[in-house]
Amino acid sequence: MNLSYDVFVNEPPPQDNGLLPNGDPKGGSPVASTLIYASRDAVLTDPGFTVDQAQALGDWVAGKGRNLTDIFITHGHGDHWFAAGLLAERFGARVVATAGTIAQMHVSVAARPFLWDKVYPGIPPSRVTAVTVPGNRLVLEGHEMVMVEVGHGDTEDNSVLHIPELGLVVAGDVIYNGAHVYLGEAVTVGGFGPWRDAIDKVEALRPRHIVAGHQNKQLDDDAGRTIAETRQYLDDADELLRTESTAVGFFTAKVERYPDLLARTVLWAGATALYGVREHPSEEVGQILVAGWL
Ligand SMILES: [Zn+2]
């Protein structure tokens, strides 16, 4: 079979906006990009969000010696795609996504001035150029891959890329692997039920391998393990929401339970949102979500 994939994990950009409750400096989460390639052509996923990341990823892609036809975006969060334009230009590739993701990409662009650009330096211009494709299907030298809409994960309208021949699902932020999970947007859908449904949809594809959008690159991409660990993380979150009365208590308990996970800032942003909505039910939810990152 002349179809393969490889993963590049970009380091998070430097940031300088204070400390976490345990004294750690705030920082982002590594972002994973997958290159699926055949003998001549290739498709790339989730190309990251800063100029530096685009450069590092682009050099890695160039080293593969394939013709990049498409760049697929799993969901609207800017950290997965604000750099897509730079990669698309460098390689003459098209940016593709589901209609739901494209709508969410516009939401992320609108949030740049008061969220993304406040926290992260080095984000390039990020016009939404993504287009849909018929049937949400891509064909790479005769090999089919399908964008599967799975609904709410860590945000609205998540999709994953299923490559049946490889037993592979590129799962964006529906499945995590060795990094803290962003829990905040559960406040917009009344809890983690929709996310659990999305995980079930990924599992129903019967993947052997899952590339999580945020991951510790030392770990393997075993589908069974990453699915089970993401479910457990959500179950633990529900338990701690019952037993912990403050965001700091929740954060501290999660760090104790998961000392090795990367990106504690992501945990803190989510905890701040979950408890912010509980403590200030009359405040605007969008503002509470943004405040968690600042
Ligand atoms: Zn993400």
mmCIF file of N, CA and C and ligand atoms in Angstrom, residues 29-31 46 75 77 79-80 116 154 172-173 176 182 213-214, ligand 1:
data_model
loop_
_atom_site.group_PDB
_atom_site.id
_atom_site.type_symbol
_atom_site.label_atom_id
_atom_site.label_comp_id
_atom_site.label_asym_id
_atom_site.label_seq_id
_atom_site.Cartn_x
_atom_site.Cartn_y
_atom_site.Cartn_z
ATOM 1 N N SER A 29 -0.444 24.754 24.508
ATOM 2 C CA SER A 29 -0.400 23.304 24.344
ATOM 3 C C SER A 29 0.235 22.991 22.995
ATOM 4 N N PRO A 30 1.024 21.914 22.921
ATOM 5 C CA PRO A 30 1.578 21.529 21.615
ATOM 6 C C PRO A 30 0.442 21.237 20.631
ATOM 7 N N VAL A 31 0.645 21.601 19.375
ATOM 8 C CA VAL A 31 -0.382 21.388 18.339
ATOM 9 C C VAL A 31 0.151 20.371 17.322
ATOM 10 N N ASP A 46 -4.651 20.590 10.274
ATOM 11 C CA ASP A 46 -4.458 21.518 11.400
ATOM 12 C C ASP A 46 -3.045 22.108 11.483
ATOM 13 N N HIS A 75 -11.542 21.886 13.291
ATOM 14 C CA HIS A 75 -12.550 22.688 14.005
ATOM 15 C C HIS A 75 -12.087 24.136 14.048
ATOM 16 N N HIS A 77 -11.293 26.477 16.338
ATOM 17 C CA HIS A 77 -10.340 27.134 17.250
ATOM 18 C C HIS A 77 -9.079 27.575 16.500
ATOM 19 N N ASP A 79 -5.997 28.102 17.215
ATOM 20 C CA ASP A 79 -4.680 27.469 17.381
ATOM 21 C C ASP A 79 -4.463 26.331 16.388
ATOM 22 N N HIS A 80 -5.530 25.884 15.755
ATOM 23 C CA HIS A 80 -5.410 24.793 14.780
ATOM 24 C C HIS A 80 -5.268 25.274 13.342
ATOM 25 N N TRP A 116 -7.188 36.004 21.177
ATOM 26 C CA TRP A 116 -5.967 35.369 20.645
ATOM 27 C C TRP A 116 -4.779 36.322 20.611
ATOM 28 N N ASP A 154 -14.431 19.953 22.206
ATOM 29 C CA ASP A 154 -14.017 21.062 23.072
ATOM 30 C C ASP A 154 -14.587 22.384 22.567
ATOM 31 N N GLY A 172 -8.471 15.941 15.919
ATOM 32 C CA GLY A 172 -8.560 17.322 16.408
ATOM 33 C C GLY A 172 -8.683 17.333 17.927
ATOM 34 N N ASP A 173 -9.640 18.105 18.429
ATOM 35 C CA ASP A 173 -9.781 18.242 19.881
ATOM 36 C C ASP A 173 -10.948 17.426 20.435
ATOM 37 N N TYR A 176 -7.809 13.708 23.238
ATOM 38 C CA TYR A 176 -6.527 14.271 23.658
ATOM 39 C C TYR A 176 -5.560 13.132 24.000
ATOM 40 N N TYR A 182 -9.347 20.878 27.188
ATOM 41 C CA TYR A 182 -10.044 22.161 27.387
ATOM 42 C C TYR A 182 -11.527 21.923 27.663
ATOM 43 N N GLY A 213 -5.225 16.297 18.511
ATOM 44 C CA GLY A 213 -4.769 17.641 18.154
ATOM 45 C C GLY A 213 -3.769 18.211 19.150
ATOM 46 N N HIS A 214 -3.922 17.833 20.404
ATOM 47 C CA HIS A 214 -2.971 18.253 21.440
ATOM 48 C C HIS A 214 -2.404 17.000 22.075
HETATM 49 ZN ZN ZN B 1 -7.094 22.968 20.305
#
